[in-house]
Coordinates of C-alpha atoms in Angstrom, one line a residue:
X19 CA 0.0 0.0 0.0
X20 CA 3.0 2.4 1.1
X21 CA 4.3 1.6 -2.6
X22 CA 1.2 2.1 -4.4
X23 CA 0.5 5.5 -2.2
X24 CA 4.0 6.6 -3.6
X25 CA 3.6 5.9 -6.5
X26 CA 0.5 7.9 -6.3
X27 CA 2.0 10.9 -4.7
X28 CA 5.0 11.0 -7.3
X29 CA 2.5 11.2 -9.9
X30 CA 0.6 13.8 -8.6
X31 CA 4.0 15.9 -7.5
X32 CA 4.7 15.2 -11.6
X33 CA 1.4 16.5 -13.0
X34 CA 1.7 19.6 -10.5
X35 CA 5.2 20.4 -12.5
X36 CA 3.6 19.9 -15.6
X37 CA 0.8 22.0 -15.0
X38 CA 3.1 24.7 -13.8
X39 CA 5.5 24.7 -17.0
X40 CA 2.3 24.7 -19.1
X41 CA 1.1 27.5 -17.0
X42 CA 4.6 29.6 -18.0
X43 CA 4.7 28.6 -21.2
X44 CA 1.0 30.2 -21.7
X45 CA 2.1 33.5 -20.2
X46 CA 5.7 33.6 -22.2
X47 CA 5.3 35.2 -25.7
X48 CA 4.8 33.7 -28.6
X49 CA 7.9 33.7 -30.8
X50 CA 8.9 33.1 -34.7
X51 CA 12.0 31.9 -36.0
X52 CA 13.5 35.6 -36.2
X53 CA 11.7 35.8 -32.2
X54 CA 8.9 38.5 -33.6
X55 CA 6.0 38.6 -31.2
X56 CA 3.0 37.4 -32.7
X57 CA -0.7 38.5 -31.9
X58 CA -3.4 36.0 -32.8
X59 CA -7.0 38.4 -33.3
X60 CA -9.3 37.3 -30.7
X61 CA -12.1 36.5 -33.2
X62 CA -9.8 33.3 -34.2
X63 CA -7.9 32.0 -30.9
X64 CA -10.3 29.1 -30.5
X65 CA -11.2 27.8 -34.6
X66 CA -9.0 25.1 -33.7
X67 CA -11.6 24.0 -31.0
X68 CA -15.0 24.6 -33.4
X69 CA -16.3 20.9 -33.9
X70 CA -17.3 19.5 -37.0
X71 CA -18.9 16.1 -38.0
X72 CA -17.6 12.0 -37.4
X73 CA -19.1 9.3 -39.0
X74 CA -21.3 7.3 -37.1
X75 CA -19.8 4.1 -39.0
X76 CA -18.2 3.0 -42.3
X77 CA -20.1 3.3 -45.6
X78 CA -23.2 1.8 -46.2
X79 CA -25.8 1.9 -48.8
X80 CA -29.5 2.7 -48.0
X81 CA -32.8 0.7 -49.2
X82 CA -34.6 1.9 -52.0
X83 CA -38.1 0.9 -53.0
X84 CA -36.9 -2.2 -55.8
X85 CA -34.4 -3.2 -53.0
X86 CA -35.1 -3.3 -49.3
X87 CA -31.4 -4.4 -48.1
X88 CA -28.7 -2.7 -46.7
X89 CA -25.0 -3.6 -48.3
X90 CA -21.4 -3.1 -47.5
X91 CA -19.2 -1.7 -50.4
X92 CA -16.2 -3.1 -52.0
X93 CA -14.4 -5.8 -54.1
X94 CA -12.4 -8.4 -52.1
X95 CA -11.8 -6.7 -48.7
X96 CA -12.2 -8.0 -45.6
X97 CA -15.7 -7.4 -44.5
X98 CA -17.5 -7.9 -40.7
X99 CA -21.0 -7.7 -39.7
X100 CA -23.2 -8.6 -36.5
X101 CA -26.5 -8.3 -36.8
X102 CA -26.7 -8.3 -32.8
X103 CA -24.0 -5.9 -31.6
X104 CA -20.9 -7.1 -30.1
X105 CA -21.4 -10.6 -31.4
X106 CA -18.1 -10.5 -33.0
X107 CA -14.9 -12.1 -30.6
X108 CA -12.1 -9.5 -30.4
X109 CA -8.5 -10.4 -31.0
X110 CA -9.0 -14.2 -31.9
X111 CA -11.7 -16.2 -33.9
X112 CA -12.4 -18.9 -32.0
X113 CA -12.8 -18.8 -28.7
X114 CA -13.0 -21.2 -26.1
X115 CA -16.7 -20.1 -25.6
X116 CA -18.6 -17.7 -28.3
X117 CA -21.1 -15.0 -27.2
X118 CA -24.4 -16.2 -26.9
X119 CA -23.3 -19.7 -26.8
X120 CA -23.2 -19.5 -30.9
X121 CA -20.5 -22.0 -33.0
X122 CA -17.6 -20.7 -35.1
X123 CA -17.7 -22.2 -38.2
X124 CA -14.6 -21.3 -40.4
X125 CA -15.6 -21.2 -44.4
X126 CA -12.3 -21.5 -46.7
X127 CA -12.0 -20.8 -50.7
X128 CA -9.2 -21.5 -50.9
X129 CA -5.8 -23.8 -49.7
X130 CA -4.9 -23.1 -46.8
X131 CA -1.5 -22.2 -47.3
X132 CA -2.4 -20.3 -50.6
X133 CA -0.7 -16.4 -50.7
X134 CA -2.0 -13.9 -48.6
X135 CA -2.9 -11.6 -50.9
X136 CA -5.3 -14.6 -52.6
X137 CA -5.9 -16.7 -49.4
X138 CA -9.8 -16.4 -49.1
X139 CA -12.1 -17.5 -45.9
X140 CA -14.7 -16.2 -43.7
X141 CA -15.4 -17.0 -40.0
X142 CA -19.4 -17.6 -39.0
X143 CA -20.6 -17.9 -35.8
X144 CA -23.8 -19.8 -36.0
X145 CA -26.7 -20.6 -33.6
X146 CA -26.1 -24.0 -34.7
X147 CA -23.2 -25.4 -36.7
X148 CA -23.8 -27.3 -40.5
X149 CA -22.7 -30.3 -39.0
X150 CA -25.7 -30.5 -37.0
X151 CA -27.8 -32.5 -39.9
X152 CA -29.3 -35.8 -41.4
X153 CA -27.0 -37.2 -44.0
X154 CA -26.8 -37.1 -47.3
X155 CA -29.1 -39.1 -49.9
X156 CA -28.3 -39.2 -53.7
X157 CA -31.0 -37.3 -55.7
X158 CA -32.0 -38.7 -59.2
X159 CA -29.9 -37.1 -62.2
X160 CA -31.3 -34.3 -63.3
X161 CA -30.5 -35.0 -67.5
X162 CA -30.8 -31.2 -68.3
X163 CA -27.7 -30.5 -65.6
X164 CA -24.6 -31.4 -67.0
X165 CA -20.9 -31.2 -65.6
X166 CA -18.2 -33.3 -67.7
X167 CA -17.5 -31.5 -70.8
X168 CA -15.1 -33.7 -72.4
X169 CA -15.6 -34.9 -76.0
X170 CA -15.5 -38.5 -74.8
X171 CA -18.8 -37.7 -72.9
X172 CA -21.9 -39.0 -75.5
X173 CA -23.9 -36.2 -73.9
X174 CA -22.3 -33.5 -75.4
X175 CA -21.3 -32.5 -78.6
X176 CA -18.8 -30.5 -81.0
X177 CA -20.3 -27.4 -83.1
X178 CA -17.8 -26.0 -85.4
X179 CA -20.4 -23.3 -87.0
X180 CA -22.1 -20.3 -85.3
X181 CA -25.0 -21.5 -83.3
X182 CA -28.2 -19.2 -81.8
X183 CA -31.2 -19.9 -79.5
X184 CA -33.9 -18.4 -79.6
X185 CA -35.6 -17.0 -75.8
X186 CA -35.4 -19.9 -74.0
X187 CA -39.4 -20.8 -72.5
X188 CA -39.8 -20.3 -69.2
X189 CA -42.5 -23.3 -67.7
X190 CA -45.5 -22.1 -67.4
X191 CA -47.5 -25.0 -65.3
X192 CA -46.4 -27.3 -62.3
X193 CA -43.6 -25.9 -59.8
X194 CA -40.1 -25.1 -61.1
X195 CA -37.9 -23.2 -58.6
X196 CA -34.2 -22.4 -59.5
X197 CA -32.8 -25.3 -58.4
X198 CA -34.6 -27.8 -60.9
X199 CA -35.1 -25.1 -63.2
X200 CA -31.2 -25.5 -64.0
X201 CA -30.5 -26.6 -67.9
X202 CA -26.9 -27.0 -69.1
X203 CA -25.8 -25.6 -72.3
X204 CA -22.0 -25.7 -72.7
X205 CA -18.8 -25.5 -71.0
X206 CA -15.3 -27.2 -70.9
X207 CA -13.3 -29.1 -68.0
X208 CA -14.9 -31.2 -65.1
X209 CA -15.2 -30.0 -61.7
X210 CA -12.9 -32.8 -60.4
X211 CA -10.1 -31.1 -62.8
X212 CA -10.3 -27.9 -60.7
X213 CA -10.3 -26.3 -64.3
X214 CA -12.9 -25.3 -66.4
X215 CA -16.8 -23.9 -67.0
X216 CA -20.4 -24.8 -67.2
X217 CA -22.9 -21.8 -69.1
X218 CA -26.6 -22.6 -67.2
X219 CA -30.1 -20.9 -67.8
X220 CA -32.3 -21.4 -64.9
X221 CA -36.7 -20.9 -66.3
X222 CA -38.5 -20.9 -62.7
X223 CA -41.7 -20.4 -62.0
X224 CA -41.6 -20.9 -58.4
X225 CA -39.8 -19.7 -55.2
X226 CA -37.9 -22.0 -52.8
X227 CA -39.6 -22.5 -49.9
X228 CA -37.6 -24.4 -46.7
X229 CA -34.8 -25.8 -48.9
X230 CA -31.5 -24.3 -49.6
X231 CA -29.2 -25.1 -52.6
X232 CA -24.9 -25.5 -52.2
X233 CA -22.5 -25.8 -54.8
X234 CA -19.6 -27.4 -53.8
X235 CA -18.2 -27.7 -57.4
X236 CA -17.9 -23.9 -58.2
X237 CA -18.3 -20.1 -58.0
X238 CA -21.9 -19.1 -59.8
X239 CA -22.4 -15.9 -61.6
X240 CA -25.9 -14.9 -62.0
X241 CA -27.6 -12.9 -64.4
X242 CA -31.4 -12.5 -64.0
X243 CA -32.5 -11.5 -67.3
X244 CA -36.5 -11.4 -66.3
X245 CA -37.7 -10.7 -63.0
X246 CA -36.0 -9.8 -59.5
X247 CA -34.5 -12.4 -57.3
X248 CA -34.8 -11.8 -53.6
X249 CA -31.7 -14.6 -52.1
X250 CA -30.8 -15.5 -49.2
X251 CA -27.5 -16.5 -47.9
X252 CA -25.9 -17.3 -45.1
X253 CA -24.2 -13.8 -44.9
X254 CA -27.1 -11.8 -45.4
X255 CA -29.7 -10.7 -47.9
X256 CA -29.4 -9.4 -52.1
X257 CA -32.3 -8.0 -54.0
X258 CA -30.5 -9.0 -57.5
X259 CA -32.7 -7.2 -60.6
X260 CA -31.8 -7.6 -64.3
X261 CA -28.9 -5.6 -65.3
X262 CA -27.0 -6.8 -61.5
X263 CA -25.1 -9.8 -61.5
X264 CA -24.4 -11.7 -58.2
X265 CA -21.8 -14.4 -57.5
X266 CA -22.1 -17.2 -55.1
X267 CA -18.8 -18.3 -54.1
X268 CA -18.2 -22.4 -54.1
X269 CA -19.9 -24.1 -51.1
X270 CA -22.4 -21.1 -49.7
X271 CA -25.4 -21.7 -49.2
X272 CA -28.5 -19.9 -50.2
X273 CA -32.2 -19.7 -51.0
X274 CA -34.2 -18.0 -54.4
X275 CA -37.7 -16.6 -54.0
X276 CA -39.0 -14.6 -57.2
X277 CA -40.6 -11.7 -55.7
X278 CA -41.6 -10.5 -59.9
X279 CA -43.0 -14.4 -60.2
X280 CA -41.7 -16.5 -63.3
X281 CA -37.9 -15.6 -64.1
X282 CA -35.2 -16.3 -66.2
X283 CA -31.6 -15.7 -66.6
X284 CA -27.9 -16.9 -67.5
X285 CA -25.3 -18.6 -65.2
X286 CA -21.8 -19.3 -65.5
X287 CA -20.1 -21.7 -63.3
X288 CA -16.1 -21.6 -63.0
X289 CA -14.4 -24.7 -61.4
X290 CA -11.0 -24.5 -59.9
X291 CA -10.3 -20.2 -59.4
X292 CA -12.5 -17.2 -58.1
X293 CA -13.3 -14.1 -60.1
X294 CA -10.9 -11.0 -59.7
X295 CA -11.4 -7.3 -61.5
X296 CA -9.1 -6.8 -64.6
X297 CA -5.8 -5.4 -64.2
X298 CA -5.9 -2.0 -65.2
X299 CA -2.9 -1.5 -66.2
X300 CA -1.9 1.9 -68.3
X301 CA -5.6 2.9 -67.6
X302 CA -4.3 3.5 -64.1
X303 CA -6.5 3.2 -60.9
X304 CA -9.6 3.9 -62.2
X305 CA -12.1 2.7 -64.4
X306 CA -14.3 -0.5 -65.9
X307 CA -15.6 -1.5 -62.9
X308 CA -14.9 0.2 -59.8
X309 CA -13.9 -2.0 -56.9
X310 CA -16.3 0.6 -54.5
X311 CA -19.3 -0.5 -56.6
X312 CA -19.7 -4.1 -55.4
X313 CA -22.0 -4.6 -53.1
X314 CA -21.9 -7.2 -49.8
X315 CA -24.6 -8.5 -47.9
X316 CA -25.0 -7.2 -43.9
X317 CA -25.6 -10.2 -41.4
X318 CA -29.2 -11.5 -41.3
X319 CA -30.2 -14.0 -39.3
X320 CA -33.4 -16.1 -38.7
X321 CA -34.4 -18.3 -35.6
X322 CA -36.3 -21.1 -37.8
X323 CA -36.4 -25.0 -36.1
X324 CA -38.6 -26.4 -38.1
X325 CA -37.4 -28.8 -40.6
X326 CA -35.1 -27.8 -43.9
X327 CA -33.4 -29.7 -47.0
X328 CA -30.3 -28.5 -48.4
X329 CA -29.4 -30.0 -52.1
X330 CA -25.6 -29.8 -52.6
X331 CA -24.0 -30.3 -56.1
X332 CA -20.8 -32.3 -55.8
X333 CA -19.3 -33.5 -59.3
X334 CA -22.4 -32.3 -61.2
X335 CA -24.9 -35.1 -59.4
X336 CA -27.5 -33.8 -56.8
X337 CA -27.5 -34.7 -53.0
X338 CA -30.3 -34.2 -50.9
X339 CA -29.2 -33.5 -47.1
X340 CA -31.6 -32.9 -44.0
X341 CA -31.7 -31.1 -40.8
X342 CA -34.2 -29.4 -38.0
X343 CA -32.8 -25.5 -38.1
X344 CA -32.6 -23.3 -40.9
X345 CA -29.1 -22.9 -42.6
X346 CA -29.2 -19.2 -42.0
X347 CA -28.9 -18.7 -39.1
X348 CA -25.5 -17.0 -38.9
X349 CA -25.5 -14.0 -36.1
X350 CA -22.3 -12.3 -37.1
X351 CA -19.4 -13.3 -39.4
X352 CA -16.2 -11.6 -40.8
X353 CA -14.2 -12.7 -43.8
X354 CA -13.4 -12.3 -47.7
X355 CA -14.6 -15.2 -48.8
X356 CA -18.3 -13.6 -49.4
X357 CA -21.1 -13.5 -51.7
X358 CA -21.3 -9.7 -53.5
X359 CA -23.7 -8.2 -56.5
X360 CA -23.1 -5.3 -58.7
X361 CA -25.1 -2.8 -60.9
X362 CA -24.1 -3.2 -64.7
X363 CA -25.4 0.2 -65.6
X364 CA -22.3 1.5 -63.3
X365 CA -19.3 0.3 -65.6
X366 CA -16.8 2.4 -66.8
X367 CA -16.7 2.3 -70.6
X368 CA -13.3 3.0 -72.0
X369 CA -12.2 3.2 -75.9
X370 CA -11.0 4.7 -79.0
X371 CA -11.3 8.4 -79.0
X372 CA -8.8 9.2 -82.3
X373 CA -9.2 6.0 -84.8
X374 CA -9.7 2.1 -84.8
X375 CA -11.1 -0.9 -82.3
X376 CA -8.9 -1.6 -79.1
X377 CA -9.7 -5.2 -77.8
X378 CA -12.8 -6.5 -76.7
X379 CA -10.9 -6.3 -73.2
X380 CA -11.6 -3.2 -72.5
X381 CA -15.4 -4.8 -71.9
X382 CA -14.5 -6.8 -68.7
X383 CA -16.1 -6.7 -65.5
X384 CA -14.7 -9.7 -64.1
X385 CA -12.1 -12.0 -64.8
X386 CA -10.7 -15.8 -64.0
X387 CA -7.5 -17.3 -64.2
X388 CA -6.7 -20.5 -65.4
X389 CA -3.8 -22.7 -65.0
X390 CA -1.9 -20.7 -67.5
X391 CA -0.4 -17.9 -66.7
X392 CA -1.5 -14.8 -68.9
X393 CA -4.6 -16.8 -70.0
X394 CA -8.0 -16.6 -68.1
X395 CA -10.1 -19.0 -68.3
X396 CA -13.2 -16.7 -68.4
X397 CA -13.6 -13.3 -68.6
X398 CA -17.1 -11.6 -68.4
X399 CA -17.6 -9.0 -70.8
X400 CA -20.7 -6.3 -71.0
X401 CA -21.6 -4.3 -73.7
X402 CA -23.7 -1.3 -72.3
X403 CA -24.6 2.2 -73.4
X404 CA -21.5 4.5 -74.8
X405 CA -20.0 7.2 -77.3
X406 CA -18.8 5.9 -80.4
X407 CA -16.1 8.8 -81.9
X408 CA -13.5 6.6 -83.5
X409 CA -13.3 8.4 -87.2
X410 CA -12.0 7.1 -90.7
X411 CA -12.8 3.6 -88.5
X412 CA -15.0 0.6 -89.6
X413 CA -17.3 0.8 -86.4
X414 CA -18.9 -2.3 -86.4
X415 CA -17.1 -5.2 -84.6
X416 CA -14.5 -6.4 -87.2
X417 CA -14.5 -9.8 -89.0
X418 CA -12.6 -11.7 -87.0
X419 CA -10.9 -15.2 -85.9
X420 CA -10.7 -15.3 -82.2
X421 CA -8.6 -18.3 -79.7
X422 CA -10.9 -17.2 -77.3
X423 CA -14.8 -19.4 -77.4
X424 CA -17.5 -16.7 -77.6
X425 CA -20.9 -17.2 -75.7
X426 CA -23.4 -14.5 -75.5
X427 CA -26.3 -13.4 -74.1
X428 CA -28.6 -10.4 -73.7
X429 CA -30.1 -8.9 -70.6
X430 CA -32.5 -6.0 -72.4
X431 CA -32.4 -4.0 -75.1
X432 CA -31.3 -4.4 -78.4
X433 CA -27.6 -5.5 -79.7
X434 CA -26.6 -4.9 -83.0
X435 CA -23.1 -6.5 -83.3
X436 CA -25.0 -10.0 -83.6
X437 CA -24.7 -11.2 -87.1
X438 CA -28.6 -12.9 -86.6
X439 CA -31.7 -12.4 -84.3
X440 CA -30.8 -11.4 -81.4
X441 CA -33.0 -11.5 -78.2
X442 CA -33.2 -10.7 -74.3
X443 CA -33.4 -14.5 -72.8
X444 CA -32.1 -16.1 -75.8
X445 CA -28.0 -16.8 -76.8
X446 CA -25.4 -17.0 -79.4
X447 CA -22.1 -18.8 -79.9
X448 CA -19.2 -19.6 -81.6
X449 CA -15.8 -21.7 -81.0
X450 CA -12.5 -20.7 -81.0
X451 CA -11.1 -19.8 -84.7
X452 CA -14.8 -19.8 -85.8
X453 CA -14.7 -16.9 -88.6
X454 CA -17.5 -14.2 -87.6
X455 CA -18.6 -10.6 -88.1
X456 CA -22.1 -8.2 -89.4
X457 CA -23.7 -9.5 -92.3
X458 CA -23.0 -8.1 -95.9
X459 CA -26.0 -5.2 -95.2
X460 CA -24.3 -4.0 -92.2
X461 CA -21.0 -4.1 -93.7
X462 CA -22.1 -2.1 -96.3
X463 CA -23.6 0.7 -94.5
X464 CA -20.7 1.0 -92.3
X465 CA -18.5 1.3 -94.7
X466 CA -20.6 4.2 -96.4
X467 CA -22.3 6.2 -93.5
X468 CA -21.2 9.6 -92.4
X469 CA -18.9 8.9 -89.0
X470 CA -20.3 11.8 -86.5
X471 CA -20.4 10.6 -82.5
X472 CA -22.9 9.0 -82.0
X473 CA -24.7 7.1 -78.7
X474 CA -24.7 3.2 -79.2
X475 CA -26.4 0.2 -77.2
X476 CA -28.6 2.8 -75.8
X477 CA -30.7 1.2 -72.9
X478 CA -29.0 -2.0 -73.2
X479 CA -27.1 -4.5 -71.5
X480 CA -25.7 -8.0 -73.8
X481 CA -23.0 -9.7 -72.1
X482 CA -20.2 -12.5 -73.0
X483 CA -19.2 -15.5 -71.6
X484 CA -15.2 -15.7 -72.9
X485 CA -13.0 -18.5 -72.2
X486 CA -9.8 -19.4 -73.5
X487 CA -11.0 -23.4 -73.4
X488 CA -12.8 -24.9 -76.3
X489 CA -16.6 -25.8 -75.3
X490 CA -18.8 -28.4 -76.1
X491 CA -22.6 -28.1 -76.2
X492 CA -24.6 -30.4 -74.0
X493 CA -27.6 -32.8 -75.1
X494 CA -30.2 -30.2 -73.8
X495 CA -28.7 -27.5 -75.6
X496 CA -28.5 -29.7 -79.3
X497 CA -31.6 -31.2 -78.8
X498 CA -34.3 -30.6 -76.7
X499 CA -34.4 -26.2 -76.3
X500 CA -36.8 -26.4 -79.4
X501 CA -34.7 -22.6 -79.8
X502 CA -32.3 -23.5 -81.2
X503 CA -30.8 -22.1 -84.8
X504 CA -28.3 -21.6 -86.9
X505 CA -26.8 -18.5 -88.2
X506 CA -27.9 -18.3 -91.8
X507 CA -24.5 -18.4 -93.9
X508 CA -26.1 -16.2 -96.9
X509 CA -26.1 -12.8 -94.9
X510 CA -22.2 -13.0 -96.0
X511 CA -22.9 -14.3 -100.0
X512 CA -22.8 -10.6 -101.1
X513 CA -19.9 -9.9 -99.3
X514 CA -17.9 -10.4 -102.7
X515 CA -14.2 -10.3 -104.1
X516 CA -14.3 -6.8 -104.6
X517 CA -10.8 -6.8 -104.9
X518 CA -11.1 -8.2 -108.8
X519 CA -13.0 -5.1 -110.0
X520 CA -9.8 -3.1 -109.1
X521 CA -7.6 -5.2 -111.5
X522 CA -6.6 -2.5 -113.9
X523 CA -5.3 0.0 -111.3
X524 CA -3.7 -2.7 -109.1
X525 CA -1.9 -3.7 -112.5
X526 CA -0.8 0.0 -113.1
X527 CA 0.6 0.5 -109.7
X528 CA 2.6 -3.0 -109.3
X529 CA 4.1 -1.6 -113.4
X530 CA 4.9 2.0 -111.3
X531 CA 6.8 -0.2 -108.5
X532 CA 8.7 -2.4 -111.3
X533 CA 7.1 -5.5 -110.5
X534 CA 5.0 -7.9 -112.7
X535 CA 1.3 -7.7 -113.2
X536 CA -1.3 -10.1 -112.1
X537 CA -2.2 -12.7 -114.5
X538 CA -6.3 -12.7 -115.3
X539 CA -7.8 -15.9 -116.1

């Protein structure tokens, strides 16, 4: 006690010698490097004490009328939410007893000893944990859903011409949710590989109701194309509306209701990587699409025991698994590994401004790698409303060979770089080194219009599915869409030799340059 009451008094005898030199140093004058007394107006001695304004929190948007949610901004940071306050464990994330007696369950997307800077996981503390269920019982195959795109497969096949769908139907009696609305149209890889793609459509007319879907054998990106959907995940809550896209990252769970009623849209699925935004590269920091766009769910929780079925798709086949609780049921959670949506309509066009095309790269949202460095496996491109300035420029896309396989779709609108008939909910596609471009009328009239700026894609949104890997097109797709089409090969018969007309003064100009003329037949 004597040692604490000293150390007491020597504290106090400090604090009184402070005061007093802060006390003399307020009465001495105030001096400048050249010691010139300064006077400070009285009006202004205290501005440095006027308060101004703190934010409450960090960024966050507000609901709006089409979507009732709250959401936290940003591409690939590390997010945290509670939806009960001080749910969250400080300094470590699993302790030896959670708040409210909840379980920490760790969610990983990747190795565990991948990089840092790619290392992806999320920590969820649940009221109770997903182990907590009934087993697992194998579903029958759905023979629309299909996930091993090799050739060897007799359920796919090879198309080495253009092919187009029209608007794929959406069922219009007995009840299709998204889950069994799912129908398989191309892709490459296998999920076992770890490398590769799936394109989907979902057509449902139905929400889900207590059931829950997982993917365990890849990330989803969704586009709805007709009608809102209203899912919900583990992490929280997105109102997704055509013209947003959402990703569902492998293994979350969640749950579609269609607040619009019927709906349609395109997925792709990558196995094996995660999506990333573009480099940007001599474009800088900003632009395509901004990272502070994205949008994340807040934590949402419900306190649902009644019983629930999840259905989990492992290697493309369907498992049915049981349990008493609701799967979300997640309190709080922190983490990158995270499901996120974004508005289309908010992307950053770049381009030409003098003369000439720059690559269809300068259309990408999101991107995947592949196994190859310098090679994605997919990129997702958008083609949205823009300027189009370029002058003494053919405007149209060019005829053109591409490695990359081409598979498009369109969200609203109207598209006029689509060599056929081209409709919201329907799709187009073409293989790698497949020749393509406008039809001969198009041609034409770009190559004799009057270039002025001019506004293109206005109030539209078409979108492609790019991968470096060849696809092939799946039994459904082939066979059984009753949409399917091919693009009509005589749109291009007019598109002539023109060359031969110019004979004479090609002749004349290789005499001028001393070399021999062509020979005519």
């Amino acid at each position: 006690m004597m040692l604490s009451r000293r150390a007491v008094s020597s504290v106090s005898r400090c604090s009184k010698a402070s005061r007093a030199v802060a006390t003399a140093a307020s009465r001495a004058p105030r001096v400048t490097g050249s010691l010139r007394r300064t006077t400070i107006p009285s009006g202004r001695r205290h501005l440095s004490s006027v308060p101004g304004a703190t934010a409450a929190g960090s960024f966050s948007t507000k609901p709006t009328e089409k979507d009732p949610y709250t959401y936290q901004v940003g591409f690939g940071n590390r997010f945290a939410s509670e939806a009960v306050p001080g749910t969250l464990p400080v300094g470590q994330n699993n302790p030896q007893k959670c708040k409210y007696d909840l379980y920490a369950e760790q969610m990983t997307g990747t190795s565990f000893v991948a990089p840092r800077s790619e290392n992806k996981n999320a920590w969820l503390y649940k009221i109770r944990p997903s182990v907590a269920h009934q087993g697992f019982t194998k579903l029958p195959d759905n023979p629309d859903l299909e996930s091993n795109f090799s050739p060897s497969n007799p359920k796919v096949h090879v198309s080495a011409t253009q092919l187009a769908w029209y608007p794929l139907e959406i069922p219009s009696s007995g009840k299709v949710d998204f889950v069994t609305g799912l129908k398989t149209l191309a892709g490459n890889g296998d999920p076992t590989l770890r490398e590769g793609l799936a394109v989907h459509m979902y057509m449902a007319n139905a929400s889900m109701e207590n059931q829950a879907f997982c993917n365990n054998d890849g990330d989803m990106l969704i586009l709805p194309q007709q009608g809102r959907l209203d899912i919900q995940t583990e992490y929280g809550k997105l109102m997704v509306r055509p013209g947003e896209l959402v990703v569902i990252q492998r293994g979350m769970k969640f749950k579609v209701i269609l607040p619009d009623g019927p709906s349609r849209g395109y997925i792709q699925e990558i196995f094996g990587s995660h999506y990333e935004l573009p480099e940007l590269g001599p474009l800088g920091a900003n632009g395509l699409a901004n990272p502070r766009d994205f949008e994340v769910p807040v934590a949402s929780f419900d306190i649902d025991q009644s019983p629930w079925e999840i259905v989990y798709k492992v290697c493309g086949q369907l498992f049915l698994c049981k349990q008493e609780h609701t799967p979300f049921d997640v309190v709080a959670w922190h983490g990158n590994y995270v499901p996120y949506k974004y508005a289309m309509e908010k992307f950053i066009n770049v381009g030409s401004i003098s003369k000439d095309h720059i690559d269809p790269s300068i259309f990408c949202v999101l991107t995947a790698k592949s196994k190859t460095p310098g090679t994605p496996l997919a990129d997702f491109l958008i083609f949205s409303p823009r300027w189009d300035i370029a002058m003494e420029t053919f405007r149209p896309p060019y005829y053109h060979r591409n490695a990359a396989t081409e598979f498009m779709g369109l969200i609203y609108g109207n598209y006029g770089g689509r060599s056929d008939e081209f409709a919201p909910g329907g799709a187009s596609y073409e293989t790698g080194f497949c020749p393509h471009g406008v039809s001969y009328d198009e041609f034409k009239a770009a190559t004799e219009t009057e270039l002025k700026p001019m506004r293109v894609h206005e109030d539209t949104i078409a979108f492609m599915f790019e991968s470096s890997m060849m696809f092939t097109l799946t039994d459904y797709a082939m066979k059984r869409t009753g949409k399917l089409h091919e693009h009509e090969p005589k749109m291009w018969d007019n598109l002539k030799g023109q060359f031969m007309n110019h004979l004479d003064q090609v002749n004349a100009d290789l005499k001028a340059a001393g070399q021999p003329p062509l020979a005519r037949k």
